[in-house]
Short mmCIF file of C-alpha atoms and ligand atoms in Angstrom, two decimals:
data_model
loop_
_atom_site.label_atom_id
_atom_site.label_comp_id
_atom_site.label_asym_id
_atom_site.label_seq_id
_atom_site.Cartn_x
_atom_site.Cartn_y
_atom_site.Cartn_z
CA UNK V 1 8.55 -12.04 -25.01
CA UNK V 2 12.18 -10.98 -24.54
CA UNK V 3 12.86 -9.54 -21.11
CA UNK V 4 16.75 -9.86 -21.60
CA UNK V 5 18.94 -6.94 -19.52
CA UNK V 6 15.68 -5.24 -18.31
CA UNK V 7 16.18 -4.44 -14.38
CA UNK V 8 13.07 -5.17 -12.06
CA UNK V 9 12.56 -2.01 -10.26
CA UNK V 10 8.74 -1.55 -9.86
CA UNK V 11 5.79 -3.07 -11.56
CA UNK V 12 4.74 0.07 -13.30
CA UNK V 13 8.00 -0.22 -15.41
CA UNK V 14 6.27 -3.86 -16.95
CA UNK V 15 2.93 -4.70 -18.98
CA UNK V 16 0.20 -7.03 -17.81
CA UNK V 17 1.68 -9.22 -20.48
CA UNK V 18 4.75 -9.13 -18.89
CA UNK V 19 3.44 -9.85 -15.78
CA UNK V 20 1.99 -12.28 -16.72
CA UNK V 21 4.89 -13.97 -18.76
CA UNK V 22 6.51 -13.76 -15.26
CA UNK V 23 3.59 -15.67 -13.47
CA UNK V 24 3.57 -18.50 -15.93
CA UNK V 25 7.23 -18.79 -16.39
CA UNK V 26 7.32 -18.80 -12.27
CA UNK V 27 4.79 -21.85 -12.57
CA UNK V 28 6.95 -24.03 -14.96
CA UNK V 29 9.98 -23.50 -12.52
CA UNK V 30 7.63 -24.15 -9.63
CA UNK V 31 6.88 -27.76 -11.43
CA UNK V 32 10.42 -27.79 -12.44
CA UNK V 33 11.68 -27.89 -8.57
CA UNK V 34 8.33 -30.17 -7.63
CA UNK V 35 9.58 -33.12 -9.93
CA UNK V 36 13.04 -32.37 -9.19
CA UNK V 37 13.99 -31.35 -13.21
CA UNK V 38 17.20 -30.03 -13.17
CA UNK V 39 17.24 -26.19 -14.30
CA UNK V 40 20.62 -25.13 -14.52
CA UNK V 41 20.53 -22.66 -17.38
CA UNK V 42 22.37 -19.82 -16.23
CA UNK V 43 25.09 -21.94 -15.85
CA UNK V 44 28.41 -19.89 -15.08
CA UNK V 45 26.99 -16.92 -14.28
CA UNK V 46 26.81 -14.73 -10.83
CA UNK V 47 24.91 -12.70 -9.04
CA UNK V 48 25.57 -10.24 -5.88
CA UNK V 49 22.78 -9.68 -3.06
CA UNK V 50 23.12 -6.21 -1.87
CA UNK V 51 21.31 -5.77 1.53
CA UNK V 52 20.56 -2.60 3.86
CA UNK V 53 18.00 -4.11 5.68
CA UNK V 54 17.53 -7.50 6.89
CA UNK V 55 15.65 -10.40 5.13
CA UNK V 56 14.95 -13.94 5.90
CA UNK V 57 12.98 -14.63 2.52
CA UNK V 58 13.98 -12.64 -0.12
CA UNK V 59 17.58 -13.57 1.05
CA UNK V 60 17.13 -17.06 0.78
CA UNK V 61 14.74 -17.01 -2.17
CA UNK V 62 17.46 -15.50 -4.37
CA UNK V 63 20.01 -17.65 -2.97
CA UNK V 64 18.16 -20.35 -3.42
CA UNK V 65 16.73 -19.32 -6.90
CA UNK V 66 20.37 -18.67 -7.98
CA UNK V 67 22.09 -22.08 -6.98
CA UNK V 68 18.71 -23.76 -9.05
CA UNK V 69 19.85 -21.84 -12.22
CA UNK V 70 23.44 -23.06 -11.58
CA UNK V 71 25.16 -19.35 -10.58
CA UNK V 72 27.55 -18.06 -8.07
CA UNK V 73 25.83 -16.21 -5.39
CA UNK V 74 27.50 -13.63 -3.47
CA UNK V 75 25.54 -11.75 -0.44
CA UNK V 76 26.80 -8.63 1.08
CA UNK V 77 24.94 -7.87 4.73
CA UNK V 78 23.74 -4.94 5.95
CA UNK V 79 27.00 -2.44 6.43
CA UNK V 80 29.54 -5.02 5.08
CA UNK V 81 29.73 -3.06 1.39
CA UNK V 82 31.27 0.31 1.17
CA UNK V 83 28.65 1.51 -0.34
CA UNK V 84 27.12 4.84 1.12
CA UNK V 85 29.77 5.86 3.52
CA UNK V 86 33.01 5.47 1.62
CA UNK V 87 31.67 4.95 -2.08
CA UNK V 88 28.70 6.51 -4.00
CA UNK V 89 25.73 4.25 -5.02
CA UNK V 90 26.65 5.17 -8.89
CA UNK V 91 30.28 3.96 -8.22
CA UNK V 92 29.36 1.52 -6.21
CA UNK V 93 27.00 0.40 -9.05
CA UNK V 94 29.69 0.59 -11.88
CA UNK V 95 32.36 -1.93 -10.10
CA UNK V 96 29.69 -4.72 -9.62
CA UNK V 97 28.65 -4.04 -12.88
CA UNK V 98 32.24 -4.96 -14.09
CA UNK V 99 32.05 -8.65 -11.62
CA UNK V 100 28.50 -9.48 -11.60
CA UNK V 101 25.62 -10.37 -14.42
CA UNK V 102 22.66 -9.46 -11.90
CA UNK V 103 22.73 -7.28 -8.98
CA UNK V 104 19.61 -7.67 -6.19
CA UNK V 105 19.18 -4.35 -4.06
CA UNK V 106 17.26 -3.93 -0.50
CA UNK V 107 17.35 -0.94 0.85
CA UNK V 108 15.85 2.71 1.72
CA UNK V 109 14.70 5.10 -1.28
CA UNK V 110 13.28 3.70 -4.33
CA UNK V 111 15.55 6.64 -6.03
CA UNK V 112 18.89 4.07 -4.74
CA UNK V 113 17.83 1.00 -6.40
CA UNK V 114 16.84 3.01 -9.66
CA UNK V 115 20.61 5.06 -9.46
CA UNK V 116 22.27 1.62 -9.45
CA UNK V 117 20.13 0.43 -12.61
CA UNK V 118 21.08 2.96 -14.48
CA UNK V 119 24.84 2.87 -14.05
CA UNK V 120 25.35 -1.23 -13.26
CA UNK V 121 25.19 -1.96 -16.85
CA UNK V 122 23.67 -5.35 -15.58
CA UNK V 123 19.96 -5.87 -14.59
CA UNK V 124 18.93 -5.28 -11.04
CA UNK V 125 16.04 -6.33 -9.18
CA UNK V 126 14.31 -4.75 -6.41
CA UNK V 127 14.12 -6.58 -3.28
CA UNK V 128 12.56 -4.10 -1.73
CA UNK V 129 12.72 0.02 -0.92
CA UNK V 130 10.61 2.13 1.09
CA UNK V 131 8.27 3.02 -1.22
CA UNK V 132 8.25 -0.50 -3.17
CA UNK V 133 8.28 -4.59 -2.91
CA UNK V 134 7.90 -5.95 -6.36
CA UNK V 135 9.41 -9.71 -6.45
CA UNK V 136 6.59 -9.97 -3.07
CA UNK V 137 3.55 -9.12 -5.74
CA UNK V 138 4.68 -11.81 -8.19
CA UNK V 139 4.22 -14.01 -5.27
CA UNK V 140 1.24 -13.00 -3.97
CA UNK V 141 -0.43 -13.02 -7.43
CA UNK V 142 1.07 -16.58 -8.21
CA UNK V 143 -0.55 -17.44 -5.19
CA UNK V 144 -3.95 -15.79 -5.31
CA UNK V 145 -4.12 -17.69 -8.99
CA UNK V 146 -3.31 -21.12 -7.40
CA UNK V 147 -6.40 -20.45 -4.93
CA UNK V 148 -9.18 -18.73 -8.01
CA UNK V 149 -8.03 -20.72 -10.87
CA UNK V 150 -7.96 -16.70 -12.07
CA UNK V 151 -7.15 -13.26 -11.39
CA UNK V 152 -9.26 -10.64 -13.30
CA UNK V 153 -12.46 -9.44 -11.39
CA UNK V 154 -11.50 -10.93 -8.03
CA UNK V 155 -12.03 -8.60 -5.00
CA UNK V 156 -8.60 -7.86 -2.64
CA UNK V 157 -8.86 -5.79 0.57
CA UNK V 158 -5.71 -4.23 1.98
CA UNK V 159 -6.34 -3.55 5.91
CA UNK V 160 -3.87 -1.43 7.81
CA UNK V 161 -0.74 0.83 6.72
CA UNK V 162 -1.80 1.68 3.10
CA UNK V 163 0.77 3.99 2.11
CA UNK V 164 3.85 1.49 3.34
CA UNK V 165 5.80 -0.62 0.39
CA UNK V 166 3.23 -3.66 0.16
CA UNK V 167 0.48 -1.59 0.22
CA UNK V 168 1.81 0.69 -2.43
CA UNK V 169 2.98 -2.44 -4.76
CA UNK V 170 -0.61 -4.24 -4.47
CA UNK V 171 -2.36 -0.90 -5.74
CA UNK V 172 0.17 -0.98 -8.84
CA UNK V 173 -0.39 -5.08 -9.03
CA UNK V 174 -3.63 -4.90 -9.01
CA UNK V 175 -4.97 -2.31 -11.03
CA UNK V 176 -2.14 -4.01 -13.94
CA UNK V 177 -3.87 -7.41 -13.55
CA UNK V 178 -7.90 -6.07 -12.95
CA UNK V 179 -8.14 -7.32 -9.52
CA UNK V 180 -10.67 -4.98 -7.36
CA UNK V 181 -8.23 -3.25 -5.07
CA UNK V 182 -9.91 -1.68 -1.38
CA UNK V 183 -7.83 -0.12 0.94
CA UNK V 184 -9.15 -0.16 4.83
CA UNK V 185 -7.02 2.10 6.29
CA UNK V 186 -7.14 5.82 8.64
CA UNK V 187 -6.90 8.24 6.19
CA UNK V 188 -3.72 9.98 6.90
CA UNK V 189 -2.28 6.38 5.90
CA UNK V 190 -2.92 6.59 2.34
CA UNK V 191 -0.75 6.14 -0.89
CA UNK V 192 0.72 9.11 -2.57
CA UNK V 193 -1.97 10.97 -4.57
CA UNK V 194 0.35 10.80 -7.35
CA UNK V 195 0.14 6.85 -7.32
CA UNK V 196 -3.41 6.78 -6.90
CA UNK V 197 -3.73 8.76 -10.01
CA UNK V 198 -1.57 6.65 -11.96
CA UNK V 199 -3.37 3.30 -10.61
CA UNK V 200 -6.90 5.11 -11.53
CA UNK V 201 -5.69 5.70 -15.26
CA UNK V 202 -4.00 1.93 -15.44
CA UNK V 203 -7.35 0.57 -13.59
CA UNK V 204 -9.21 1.89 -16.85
CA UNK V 205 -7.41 -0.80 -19.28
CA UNK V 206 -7.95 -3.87 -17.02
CA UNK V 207 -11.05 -2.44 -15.29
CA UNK V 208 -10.10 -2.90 -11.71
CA UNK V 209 -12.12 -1.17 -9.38
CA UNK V 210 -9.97 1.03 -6.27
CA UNK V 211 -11.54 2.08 -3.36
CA UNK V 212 -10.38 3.69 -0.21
CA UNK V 213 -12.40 3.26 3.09
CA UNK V 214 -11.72 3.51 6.80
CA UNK V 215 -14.37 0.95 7.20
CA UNK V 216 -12.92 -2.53 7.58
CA UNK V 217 -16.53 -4.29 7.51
CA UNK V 218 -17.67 -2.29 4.67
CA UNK V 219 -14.06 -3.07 2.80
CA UNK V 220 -14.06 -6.66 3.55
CA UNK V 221 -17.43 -7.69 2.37
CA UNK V 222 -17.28 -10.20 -0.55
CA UNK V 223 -13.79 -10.14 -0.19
CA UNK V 224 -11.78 -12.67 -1.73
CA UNK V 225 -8.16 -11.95 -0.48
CA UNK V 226 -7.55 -10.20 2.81
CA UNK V 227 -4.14 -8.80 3.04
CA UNK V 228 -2.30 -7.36 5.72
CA UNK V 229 1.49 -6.11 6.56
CA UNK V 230 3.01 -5.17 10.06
CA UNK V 231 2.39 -1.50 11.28
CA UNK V 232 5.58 -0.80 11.24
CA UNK V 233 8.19 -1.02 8.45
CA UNK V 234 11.83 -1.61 8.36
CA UNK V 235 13.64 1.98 8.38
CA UNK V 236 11.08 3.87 10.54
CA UNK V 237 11.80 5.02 13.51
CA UNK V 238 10.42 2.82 17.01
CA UNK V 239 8.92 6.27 18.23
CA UNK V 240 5.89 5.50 15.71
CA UNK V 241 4.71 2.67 17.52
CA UNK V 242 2.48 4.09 19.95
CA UNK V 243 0.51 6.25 17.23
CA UNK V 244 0.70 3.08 14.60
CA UNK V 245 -1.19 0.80 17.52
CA UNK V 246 -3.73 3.59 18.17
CA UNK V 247 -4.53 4.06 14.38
CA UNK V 248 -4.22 0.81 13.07
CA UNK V 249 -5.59 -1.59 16.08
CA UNK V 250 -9.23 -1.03 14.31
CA UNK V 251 -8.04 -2.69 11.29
CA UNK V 252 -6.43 -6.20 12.71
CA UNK V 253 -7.29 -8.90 10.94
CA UNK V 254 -10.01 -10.98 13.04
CA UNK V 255 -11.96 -13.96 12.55
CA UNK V 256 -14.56 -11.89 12.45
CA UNK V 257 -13.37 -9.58 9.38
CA UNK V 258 -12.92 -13.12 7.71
CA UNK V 259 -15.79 -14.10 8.03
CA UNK V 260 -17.53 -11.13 7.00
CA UNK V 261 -15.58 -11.89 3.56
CA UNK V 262 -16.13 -14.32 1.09
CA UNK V 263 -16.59 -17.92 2.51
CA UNK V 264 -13.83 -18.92 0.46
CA UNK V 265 -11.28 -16.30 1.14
CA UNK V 266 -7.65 -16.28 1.85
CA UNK V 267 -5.50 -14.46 4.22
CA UNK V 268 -2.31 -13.24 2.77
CA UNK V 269 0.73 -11.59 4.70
CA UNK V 270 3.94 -10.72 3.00
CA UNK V 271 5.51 -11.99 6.54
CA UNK V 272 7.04 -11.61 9.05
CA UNK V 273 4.43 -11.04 11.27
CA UNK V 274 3.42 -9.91 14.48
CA UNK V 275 0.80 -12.70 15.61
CA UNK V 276 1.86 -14.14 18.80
CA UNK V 277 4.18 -13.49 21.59
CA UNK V 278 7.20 -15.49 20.37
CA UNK V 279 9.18 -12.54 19.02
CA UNK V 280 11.32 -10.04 20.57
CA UNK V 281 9.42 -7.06 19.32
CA UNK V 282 6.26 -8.60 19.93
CA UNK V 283 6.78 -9.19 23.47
CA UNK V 284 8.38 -5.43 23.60
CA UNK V 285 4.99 -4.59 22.53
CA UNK V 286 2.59 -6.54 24.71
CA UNK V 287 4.30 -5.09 27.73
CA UNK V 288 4.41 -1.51 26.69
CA UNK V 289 1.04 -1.55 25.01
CA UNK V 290 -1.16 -5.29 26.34
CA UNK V 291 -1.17 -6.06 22.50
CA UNK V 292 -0.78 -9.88 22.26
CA UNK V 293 -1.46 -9.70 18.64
CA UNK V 294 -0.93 -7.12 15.90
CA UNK V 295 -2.08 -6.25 12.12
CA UNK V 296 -3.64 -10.11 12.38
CA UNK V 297 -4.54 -12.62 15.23
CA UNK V 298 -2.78 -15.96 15.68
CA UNK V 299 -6.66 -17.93 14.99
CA UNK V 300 -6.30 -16.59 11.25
CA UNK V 301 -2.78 -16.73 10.85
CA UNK V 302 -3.39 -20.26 11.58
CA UNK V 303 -6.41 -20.65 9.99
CA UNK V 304 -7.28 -23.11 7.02
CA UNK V 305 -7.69 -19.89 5.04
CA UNK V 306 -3.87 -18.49 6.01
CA UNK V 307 -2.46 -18.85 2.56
CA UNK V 308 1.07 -17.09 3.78
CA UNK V 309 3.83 -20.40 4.08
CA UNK V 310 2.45 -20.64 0.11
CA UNK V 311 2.90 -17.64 -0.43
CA UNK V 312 6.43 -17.32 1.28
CA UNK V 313 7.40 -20.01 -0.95
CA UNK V 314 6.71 -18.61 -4.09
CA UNK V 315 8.80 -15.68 -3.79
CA UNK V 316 11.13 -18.16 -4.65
CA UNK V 317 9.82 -20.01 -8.13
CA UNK V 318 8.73 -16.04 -8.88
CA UNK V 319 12.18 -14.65 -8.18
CA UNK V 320 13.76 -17.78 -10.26
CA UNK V 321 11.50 -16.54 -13.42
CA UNK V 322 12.34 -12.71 -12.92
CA UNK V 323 16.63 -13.61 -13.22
CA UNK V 324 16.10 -16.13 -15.82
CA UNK V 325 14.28 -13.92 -17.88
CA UNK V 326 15.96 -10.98 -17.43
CA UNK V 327 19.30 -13.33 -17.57
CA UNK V 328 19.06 -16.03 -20.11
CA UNK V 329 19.76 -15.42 -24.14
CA UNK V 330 16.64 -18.05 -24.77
CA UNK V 331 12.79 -17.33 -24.37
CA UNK V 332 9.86 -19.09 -25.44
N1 CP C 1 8.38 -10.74 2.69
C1 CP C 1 9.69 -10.44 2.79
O1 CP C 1 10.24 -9.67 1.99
O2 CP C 1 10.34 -11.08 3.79
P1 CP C 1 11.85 -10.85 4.26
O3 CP C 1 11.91 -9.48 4.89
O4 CP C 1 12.13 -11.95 5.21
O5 CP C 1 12.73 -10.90 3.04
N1 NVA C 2 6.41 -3.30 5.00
C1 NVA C 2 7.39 -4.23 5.49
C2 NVA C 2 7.54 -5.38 4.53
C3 NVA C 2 8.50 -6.45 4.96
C4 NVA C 2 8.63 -7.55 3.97
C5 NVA C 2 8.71 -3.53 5.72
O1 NVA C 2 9.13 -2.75 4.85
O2 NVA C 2 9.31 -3.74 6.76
#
């Protein structure tokens, strides 16, 4: 498996072998770090974090990942880069090209972070777009595997806004890796037919199953992982909230849709979330609306079966695995 100079845009753009390269390579650095084995093989190298949006885990898990492996890490915030107003994303692309050996972009379009791979000259990784959030599905499968043992044939449900970047990203993941995908969502919150269509085709390789409902009990039975995102994404405007809470409120994530799952399921959540009343927005919320709780309620955030400080976690041993192979001259 060589995976040297590829960028990490999307999962479409890699195999299930690739994939799952990435997963096992993402375990070995995750022992690595446990048993504190110095991994310092991109020794000398550097890297430049390019933000639009804000971050508290991606960030920090390819800061983090990128002082393990022994490189210079340099993080431009959101409006501190010229890029946009004053300099094109291909130019912009071009002179970090010249300084950097990886570049990490979060920002708007999907059609940005793609522009920048193909002039950089250097690999760059997605750390998430609008329509994307691929380094979050090497997590979440890492961490659905460390639950099952396993991946194939297991059943994942999706409740809430299924055409946001998660939701998008664990259609792709799935139907690459032949996990069952459901969707519980309104209908007018779907993926792009186009997607769908290219899921359906991939699903007939690895023989996932994908189903779209608006039924949350009906999606949820013999679930295995129950998934959820906030209702609301970065980059959309705060007029949406009042027709997001009337759509989505009937698919919150209750003890009662866990326990219509699988007895042993987990609860996964990309994070942050809305479950309590110790955020800004959150509190914004319950006194416009009376929501105290959002896309999932503080008893199964908290829950036994609340997989998500794992899961937050892993985006860092998964990010590690995607810059050293994409990075490093040697592979096993
Ligand atoms: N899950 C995730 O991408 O979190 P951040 O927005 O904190 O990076
Ligand atoms: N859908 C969310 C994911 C955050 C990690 C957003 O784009 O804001």
């Amino acid at each position: 498996m060589n995976l040297k100079g590829r960028s990490f845009l999307k999962l479409l753009d890699y195999t299930p072998d690739e994939i799952r390269y990435l997963l096992d390579l993402s375990k070995d650095f995750k022992n690595k770090k446990k048993n504190n084995v110095e991994h310092k093989y991109l020794k000398g190298k550097n890297i430049v974090l390019l933000f639009e949006k804000t971050s508290t885990r991606t960030r920090c898990a390819f800061e983090v990942a990128g002082h393990d492996l022994g490189m210079g890490v340099t993080y431009l915030e959101p409006g501190s880069s010229q890029m946009g107003k004053k300099e094109s994303i291909e130019d912009t692309a071009k002179v970090l090209g010249r300084m950097y050996d990886g570049i990490e972009y979060r920002g708007f379009a999907q059609s940005n972070v793609e522009i920048l791979a193909k002039n950089a000259g250097v690999p760059v990784w997605n750390g998430l777009t609008t329509e994307f959030h691929p380094t979050q599905m090497l997590a979440d499968l890492m961490t659905i595997e460390e639950n099952f043992g396993h991946l194939e044939g297991l059943n994942l449900v999706f409740c809430g806004d299924g055409r946001n970047n998660v939701a998008n990203s664990l259609l792709v993941a799935c139907a690459k890796m032949g996990i069952n995908f459901t969707l519980a969502s309104p209908n007018s919150l779907r993926p792009d037919s186009d997607l769908v269509e290219i899921c359906e085709n991939i699903a007939k390789s690895s023989h996932a199953q994908i189903r779209f409902t608006d039924d949350i009990m009906a999606a949820t039975k013999n679930a295995d992982v129950i998934y959820t995102d906030v209702w609301v994404s970065m980059g959309e405007a705060d007029e949406v909230w009042n027709e997001r809470i009337k759509l989505l409120k009937r698919f919150q994530v209750t003890k009662e849709v866990m326990a219509n799952a699988n007895s042993n399921a987990i609860f996964l959540h990309c994070l942050p979330s809305f479950h309590d009343l110790k955020t800004s927005i959150g509190k914004e919320i319950y006194e416009k609306f009376g929501l105290r709780e959002m896309e999932v309620t503080d008893e199964v955030f908290q829950s036994n079966n609340s997989k998500v400080f794992d899961e937050a976690e892993n985006r860092m041993h998964t990010i590690k695995a995607v810059m050293y192979a994409t990075l490093s001259d040697y592979h096993e």
